[in-house]
PDB file of C-alpha atoms in Angstrom:
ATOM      1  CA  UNK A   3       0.000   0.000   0.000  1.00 64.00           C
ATOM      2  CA  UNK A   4       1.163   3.400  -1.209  1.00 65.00           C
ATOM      3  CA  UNK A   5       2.560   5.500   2.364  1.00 87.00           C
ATOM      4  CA  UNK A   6       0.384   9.003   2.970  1.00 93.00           C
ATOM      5  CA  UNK A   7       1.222  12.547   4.783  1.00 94.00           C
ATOM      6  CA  UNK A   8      -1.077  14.423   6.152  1.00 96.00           C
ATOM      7  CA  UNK A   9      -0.406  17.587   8.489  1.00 97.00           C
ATOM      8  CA  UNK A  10      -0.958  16.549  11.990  1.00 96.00           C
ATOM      9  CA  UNK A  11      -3.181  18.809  13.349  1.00 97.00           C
ATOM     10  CA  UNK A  12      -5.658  21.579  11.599  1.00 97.00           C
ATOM     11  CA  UNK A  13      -8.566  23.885  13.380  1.00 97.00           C
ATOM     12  CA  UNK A  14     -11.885  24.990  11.781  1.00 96.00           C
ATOM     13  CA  UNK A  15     -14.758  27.471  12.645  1.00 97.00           C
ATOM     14  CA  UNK A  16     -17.907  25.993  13.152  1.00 97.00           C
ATOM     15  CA  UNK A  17     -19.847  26.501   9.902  1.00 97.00           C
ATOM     16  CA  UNK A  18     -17.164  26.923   7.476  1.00 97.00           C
ATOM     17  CA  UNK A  19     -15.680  24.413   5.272  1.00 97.00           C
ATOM     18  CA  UNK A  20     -12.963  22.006   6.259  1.00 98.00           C
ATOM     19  CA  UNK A  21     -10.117  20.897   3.519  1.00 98.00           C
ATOM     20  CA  UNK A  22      -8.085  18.055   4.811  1.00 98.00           C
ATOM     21  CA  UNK A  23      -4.878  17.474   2.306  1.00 98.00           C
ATOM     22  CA  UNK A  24      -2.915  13.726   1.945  1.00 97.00           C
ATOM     23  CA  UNK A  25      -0.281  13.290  -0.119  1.00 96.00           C
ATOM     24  CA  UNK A  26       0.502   9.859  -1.865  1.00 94.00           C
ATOM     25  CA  UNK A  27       2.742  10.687  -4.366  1.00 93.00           C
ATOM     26  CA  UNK A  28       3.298   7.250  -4.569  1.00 91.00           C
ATOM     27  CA  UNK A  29       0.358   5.632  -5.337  1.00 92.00           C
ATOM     28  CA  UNK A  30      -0.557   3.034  -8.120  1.00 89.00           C
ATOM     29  CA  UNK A  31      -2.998   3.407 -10.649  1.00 89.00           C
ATOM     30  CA  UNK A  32      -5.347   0.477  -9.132  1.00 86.00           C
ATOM     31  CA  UNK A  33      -5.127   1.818  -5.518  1.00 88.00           C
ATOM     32  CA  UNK A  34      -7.451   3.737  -4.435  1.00 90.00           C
ATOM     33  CA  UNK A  35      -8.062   6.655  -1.555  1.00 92.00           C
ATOM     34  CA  UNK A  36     -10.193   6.052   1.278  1.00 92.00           C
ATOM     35  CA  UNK A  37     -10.976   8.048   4.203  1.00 94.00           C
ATOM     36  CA  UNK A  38     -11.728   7.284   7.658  1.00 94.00           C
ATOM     37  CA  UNK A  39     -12.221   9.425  11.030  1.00 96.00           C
ATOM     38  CA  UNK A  40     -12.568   8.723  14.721  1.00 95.00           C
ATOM     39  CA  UNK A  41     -13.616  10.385  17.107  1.00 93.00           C
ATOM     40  CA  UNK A  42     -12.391  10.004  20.241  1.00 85.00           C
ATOM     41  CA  UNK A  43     -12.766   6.090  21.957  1.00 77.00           C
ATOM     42  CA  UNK A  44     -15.166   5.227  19.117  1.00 87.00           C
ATOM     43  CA  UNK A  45     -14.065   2.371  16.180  1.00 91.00           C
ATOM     44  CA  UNK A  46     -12.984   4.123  12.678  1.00 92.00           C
ATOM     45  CA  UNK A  47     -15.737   5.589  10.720  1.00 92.00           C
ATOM     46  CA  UNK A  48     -15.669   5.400   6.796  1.00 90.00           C
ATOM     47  CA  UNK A  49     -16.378   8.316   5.099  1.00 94.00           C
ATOM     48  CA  UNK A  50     -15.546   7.966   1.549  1.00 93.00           C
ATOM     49  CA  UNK A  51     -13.341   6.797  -1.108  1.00 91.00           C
ATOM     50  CA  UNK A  52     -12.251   7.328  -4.487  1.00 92.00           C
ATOM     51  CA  UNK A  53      -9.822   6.063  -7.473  1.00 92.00           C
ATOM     52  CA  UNK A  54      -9.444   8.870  -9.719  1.00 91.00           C
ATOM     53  CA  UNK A  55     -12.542  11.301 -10.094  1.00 87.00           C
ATOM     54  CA  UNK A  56     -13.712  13.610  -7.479  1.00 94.00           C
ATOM     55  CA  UNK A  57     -16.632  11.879  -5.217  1.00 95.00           C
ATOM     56  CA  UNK A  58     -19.451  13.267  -3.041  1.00 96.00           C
ATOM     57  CA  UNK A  59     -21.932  11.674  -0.313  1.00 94.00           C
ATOM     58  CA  UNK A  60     -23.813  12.865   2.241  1.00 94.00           C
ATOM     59  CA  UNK A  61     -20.817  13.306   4.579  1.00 93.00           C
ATOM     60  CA  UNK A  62     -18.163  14.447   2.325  1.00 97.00           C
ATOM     61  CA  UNK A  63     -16.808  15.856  -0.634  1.00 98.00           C
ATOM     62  CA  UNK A  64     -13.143  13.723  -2.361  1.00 98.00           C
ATOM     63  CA  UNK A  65     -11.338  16.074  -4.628  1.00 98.00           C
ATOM     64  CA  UNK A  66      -8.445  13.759  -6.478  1.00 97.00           C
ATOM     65  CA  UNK A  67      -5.978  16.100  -8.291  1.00 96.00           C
ATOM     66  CA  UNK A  68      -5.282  14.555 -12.032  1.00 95.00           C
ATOM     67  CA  UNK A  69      -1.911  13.230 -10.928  1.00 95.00           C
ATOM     68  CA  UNK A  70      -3.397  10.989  -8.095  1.00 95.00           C
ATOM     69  CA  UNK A  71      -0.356  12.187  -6.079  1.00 95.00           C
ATOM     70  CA  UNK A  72      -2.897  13.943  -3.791  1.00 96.00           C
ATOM     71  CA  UNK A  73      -6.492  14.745  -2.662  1.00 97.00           C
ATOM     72  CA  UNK A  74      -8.513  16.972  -0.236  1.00 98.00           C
ATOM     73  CA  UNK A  75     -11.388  15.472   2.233  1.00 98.00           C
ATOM     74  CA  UNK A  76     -13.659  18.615   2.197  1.00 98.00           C
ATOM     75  CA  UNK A  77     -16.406  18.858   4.855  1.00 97.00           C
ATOM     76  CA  UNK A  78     -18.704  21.555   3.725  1.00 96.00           C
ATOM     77  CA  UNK A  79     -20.169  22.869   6.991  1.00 95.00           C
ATOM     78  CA  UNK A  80     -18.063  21.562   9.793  1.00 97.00           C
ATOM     79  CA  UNK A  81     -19.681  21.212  12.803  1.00 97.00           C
ATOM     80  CA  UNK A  82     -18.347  20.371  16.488  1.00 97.00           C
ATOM     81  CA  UNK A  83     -19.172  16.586  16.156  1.00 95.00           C
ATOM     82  CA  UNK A  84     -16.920  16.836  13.102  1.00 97.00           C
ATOM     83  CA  UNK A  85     -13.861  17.127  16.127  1.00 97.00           C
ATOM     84  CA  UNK A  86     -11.814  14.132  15.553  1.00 97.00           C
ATOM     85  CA  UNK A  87      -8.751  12.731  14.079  1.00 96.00           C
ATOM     86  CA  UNK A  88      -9.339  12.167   9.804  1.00 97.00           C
ATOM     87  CA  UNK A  89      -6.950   9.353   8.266  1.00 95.00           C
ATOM     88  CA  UNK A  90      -6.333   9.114   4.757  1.00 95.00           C
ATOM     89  CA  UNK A  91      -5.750   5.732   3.112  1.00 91.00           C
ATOM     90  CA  UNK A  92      -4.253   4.474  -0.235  1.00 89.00           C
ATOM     91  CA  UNK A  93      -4.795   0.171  -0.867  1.00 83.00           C
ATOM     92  CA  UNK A  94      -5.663  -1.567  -3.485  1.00 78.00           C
ATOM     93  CA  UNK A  95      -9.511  -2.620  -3.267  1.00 68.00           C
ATOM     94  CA  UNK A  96      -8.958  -6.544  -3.497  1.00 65.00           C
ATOM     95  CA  UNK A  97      -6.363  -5.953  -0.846  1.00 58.00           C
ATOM     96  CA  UNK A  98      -9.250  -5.223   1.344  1.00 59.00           C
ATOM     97  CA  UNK A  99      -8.756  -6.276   4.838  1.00 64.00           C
ATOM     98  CA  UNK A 100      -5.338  -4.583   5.306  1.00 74.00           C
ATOM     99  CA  UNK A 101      -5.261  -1.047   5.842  1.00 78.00           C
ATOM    100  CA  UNK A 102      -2.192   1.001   6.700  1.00 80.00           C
ATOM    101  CA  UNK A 103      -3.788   3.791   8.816  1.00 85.00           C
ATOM    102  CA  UNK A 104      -0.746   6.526   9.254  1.00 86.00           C
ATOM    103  CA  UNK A 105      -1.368   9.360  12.492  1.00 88.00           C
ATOM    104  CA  UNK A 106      -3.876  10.876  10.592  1.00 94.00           C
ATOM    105  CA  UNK A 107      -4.815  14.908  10.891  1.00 97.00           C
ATOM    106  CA  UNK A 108      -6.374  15.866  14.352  1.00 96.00           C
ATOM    107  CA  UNK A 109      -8.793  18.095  13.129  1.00 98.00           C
ATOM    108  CA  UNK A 110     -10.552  20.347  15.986  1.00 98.00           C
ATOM    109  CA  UNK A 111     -13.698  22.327  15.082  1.00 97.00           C
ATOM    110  CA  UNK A 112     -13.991  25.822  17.157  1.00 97.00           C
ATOM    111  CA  UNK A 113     -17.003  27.565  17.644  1.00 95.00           C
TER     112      UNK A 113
ATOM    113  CA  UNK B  29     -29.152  -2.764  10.351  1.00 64.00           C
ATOM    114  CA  UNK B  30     -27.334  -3.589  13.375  1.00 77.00           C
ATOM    115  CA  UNK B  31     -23.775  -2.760  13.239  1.00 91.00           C
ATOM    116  CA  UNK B  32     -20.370  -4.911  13.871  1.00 95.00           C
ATOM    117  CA  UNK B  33     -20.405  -6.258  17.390  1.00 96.00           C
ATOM    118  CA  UNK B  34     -17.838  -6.484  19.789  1.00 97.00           C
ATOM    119  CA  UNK B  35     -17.958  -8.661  22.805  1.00 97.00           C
ATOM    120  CA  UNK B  36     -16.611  -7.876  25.697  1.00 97.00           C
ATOM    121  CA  UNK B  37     -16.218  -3.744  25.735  1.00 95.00           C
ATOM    122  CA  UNK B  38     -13.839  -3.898  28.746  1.00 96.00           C
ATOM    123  CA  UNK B  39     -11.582  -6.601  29.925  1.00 96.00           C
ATOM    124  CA  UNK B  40      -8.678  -6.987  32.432  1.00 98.00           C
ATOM    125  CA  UNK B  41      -6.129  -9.905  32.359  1.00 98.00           C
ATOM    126  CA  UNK B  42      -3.127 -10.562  34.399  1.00 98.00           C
ATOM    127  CA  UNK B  43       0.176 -10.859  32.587  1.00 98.00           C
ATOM    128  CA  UNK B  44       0.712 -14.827  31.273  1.00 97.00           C
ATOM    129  CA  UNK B  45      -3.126 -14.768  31.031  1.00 98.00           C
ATOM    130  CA  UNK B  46      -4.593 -15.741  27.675  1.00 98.00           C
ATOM    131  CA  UNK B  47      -8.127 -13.698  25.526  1.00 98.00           C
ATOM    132  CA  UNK B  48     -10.413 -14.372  23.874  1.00 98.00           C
ATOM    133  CA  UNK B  49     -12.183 -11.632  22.109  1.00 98.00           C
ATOM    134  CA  UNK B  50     -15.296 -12.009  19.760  1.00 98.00           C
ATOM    135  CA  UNK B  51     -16.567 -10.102  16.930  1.00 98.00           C
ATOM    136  CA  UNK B  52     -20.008 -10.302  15.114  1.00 97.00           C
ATOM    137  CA  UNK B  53     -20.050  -8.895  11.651  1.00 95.00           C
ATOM    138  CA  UNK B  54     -23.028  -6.635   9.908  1.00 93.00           C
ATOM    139  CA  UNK B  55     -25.274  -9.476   8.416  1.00 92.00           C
ATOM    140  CA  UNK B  56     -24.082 -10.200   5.079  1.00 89.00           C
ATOM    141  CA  UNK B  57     -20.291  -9.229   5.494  1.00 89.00           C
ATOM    142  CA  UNK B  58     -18.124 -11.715   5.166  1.00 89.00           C
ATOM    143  CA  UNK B  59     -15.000  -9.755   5.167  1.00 89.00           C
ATOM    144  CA  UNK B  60     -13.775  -9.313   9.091  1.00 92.00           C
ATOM    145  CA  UNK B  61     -10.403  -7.528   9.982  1.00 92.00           C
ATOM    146  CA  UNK B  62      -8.986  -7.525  12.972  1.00 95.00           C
ATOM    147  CA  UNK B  63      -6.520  -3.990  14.376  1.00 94.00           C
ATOM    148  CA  UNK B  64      -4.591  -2.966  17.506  1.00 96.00           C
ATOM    149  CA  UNK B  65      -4.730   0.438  18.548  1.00 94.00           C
ATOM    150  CA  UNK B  66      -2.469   1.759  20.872  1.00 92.00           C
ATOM    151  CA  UNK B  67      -1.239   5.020  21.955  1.00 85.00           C
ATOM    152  CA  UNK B  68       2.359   5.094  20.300  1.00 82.00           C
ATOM    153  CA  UNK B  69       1.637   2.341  17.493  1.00 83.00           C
ATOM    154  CA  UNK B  70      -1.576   3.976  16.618  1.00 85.00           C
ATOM    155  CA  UNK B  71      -3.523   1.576  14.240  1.00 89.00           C
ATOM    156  CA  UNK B  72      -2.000  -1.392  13.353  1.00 92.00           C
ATOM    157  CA  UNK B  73      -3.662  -4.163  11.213  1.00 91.00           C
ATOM    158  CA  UNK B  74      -3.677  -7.693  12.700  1.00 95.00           C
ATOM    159  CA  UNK B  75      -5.271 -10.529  10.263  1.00 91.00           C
ATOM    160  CA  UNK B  76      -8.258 -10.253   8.187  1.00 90.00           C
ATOM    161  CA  UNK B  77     -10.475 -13.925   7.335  1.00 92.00           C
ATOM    162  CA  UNK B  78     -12.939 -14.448   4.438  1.00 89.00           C
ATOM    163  CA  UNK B  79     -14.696 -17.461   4.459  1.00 88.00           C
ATOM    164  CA  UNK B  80     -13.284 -18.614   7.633  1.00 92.00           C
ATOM    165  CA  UNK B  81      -9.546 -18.500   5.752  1.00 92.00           C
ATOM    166  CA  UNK B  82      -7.120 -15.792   7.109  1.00 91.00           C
ATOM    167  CA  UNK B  83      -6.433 -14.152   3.781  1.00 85.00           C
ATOM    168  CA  UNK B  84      -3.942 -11.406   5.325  1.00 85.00           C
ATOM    169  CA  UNK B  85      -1.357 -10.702   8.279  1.00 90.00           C
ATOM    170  CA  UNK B  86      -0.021  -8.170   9.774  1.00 91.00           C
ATOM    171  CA  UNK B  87       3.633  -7.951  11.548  1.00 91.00           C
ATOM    172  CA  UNK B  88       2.393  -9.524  15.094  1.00 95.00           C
ATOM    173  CA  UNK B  89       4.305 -12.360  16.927  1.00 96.00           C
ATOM    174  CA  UNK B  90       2.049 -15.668  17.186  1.00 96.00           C
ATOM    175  CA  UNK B  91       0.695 -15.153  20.366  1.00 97.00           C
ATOM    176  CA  UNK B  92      -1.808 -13.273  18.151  1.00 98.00           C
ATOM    177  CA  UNK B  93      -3.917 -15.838  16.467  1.00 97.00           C
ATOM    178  CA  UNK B  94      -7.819 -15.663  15.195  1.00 97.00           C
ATOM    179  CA  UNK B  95     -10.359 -17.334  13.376  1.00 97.00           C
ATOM    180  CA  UNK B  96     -13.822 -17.114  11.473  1.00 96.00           C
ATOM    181  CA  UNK B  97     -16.990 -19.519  11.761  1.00 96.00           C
ATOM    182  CA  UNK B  98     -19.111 -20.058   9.088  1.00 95.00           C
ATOM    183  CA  UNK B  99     -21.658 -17.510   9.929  1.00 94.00           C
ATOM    184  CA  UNK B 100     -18.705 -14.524   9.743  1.00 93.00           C
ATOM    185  CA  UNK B 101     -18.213 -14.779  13.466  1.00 97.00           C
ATOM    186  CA  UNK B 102     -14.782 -14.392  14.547  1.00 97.00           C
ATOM    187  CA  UNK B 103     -12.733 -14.388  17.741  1.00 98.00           C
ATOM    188  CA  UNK B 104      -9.325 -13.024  18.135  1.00 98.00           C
ATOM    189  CA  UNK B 105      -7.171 -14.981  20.735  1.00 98.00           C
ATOM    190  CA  UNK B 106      -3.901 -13.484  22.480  1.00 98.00           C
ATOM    191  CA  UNK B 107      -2.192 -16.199  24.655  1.00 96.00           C
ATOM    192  CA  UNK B 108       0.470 -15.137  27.319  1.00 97.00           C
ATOM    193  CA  UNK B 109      -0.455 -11.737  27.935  1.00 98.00           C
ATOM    194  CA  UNK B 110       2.104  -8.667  27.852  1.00 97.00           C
ATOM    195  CA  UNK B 111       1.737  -5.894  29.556  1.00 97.00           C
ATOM    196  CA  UNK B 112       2.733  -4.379  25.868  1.00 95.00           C
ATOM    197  CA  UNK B 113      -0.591  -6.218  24.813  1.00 97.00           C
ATOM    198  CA  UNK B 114      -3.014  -3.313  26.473  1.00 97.00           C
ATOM    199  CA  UNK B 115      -4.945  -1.427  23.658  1.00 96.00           C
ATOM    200  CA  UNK B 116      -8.207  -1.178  22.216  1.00 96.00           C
ATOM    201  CA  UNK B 117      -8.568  -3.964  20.017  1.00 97.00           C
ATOM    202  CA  UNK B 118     -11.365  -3.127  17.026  1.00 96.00           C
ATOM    203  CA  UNK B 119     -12.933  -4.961  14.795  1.00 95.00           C
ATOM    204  CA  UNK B 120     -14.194  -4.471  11.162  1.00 92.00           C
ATOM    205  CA  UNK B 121     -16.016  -5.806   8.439  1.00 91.00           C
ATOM    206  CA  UNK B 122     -17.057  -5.633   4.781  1.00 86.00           C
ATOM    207  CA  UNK B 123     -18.587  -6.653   1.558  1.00 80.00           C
ATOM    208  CA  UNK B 124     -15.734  -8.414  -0.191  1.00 68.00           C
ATOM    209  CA  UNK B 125     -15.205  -7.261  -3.977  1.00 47.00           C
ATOM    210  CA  UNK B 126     -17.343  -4.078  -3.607  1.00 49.00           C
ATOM    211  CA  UNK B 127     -15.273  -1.516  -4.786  1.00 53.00           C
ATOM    212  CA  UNK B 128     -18.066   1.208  -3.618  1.00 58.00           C
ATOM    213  CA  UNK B 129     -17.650  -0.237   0.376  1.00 67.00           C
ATOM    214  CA  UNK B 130     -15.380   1.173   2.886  1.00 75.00           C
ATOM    215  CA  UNK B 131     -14.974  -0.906   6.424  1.00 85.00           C
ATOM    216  CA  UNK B 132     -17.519  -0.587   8.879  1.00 89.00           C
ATOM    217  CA  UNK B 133     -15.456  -1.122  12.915  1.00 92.00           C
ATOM    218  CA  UNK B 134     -17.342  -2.186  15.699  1.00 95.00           C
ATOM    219  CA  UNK B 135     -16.694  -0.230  19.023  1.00 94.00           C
ATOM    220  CA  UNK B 136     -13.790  -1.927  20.268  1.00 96.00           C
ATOM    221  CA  UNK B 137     -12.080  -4.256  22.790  1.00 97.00           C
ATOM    222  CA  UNK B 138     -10.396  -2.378  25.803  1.00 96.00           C
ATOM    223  CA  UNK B 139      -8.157  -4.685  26.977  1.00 97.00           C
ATOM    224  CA  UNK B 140      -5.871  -3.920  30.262  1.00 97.00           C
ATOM    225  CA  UNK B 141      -3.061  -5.868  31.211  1.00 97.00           C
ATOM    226  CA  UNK B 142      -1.472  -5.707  34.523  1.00 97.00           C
TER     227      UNK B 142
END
């Protein structure tokens, strides 16, 4: 599985969007990106996940740049139960089962 | 739907002790994963079963074994206990070959060792 950076720790307002960066710059072209969070003593949460066109559900938005060597988890109107730590994944899909979850970003939403 | 299912929430063991700790997959899933969480390793992955075969590993010595029953059902064993071996063990599971399904974890294992 490709290796991912994220920035450790990021703050929000309340209300405003929240942009979460990864890099993979190392990804293959039949891994995809998934994205988890956890909040604090709960199991992971998926949010969403993507291979190479920009994706949108009811939680989130995925914005994949063309190169794959990136993307941005984009919570449109964060809220304070939005407050936990956001990991981005790369894998290949019929690897599933074995996910390399990194530190993740800490993301704290401020009212 | 009901969720994944981990049995028991809390647990304390005395070092040399061995676990047992059970997970029931979302109805359907036959996909189950198995991770360690601890402070300083953070998430690491432990096996994963399909079909009652362990399909992957992770780096963990053998004390660390598991298995899957035909209806999904699997238990995670740890024999010997460490104190090293406190963490919050979590579950998860998943459709297998669906591209459009992330993993779905159940709450967790706490498991203390003194």
């Amino acid at each position: 599985d490709a290796k991912t950076t994220q920035p450790p720790s990021m703050d929000c307002a309340e209300g405003r969007a929240a942009n979460l960066p990864c890099n993979h710059s190392t990804i293959s072209g039949n891994e995809y990106v998934y994205w988890y969070r956890q909040i604090h003593s709960q199991g992971p949460q998926y949010i969403i996940h993507g291979l190479k066109n920009n994706e949108t559900n009811e939680m989130a938005s995925l914005i994949i740049t063309e190169d794959r060597k990136s993307s941005t988890l984009i919570l449109p109107h964060a809220t304070l139960r939005d407050t936990a730590v956001y990991y981005c994944i790369v894998r290949v899909n019929t690897n599933a089962g074995k996910s390399t979850f990194g530190d993740g970003t800490t993301l704290t939403v401020k009212p | 739907k009901a969720g994944v299912t981990q049995t028991p929430r809390y647990l304390i063991k005395t070092r040399g002790q061995q676990v047992t700790l059970s997970c029931s997959p979302i109805s359907g899933h036959r996909s189950v994963s198995w991770y360690q969480q601890t402070p300083g390793q953070g998430l690491q992955f432990l096996f994963e079963y399909f079909s009652e075969t362990q399909r992957n590993k992770g780096n963990f010595p053998g004390r660390f074994s598991g298995r899957q029953f035909s209806n999904s059902r699997s238990e995670m064993n740890v024999s010997t206990l460490e104190l090293g071996d406190s963490a919050l063990y979590l579950c998860a599971s998943s459709l297998q070959g669906e591209p459009n399904y992330g993993y779905t974890f159940g709450s967790g294992t706490r498991l203390t060792v003194v």
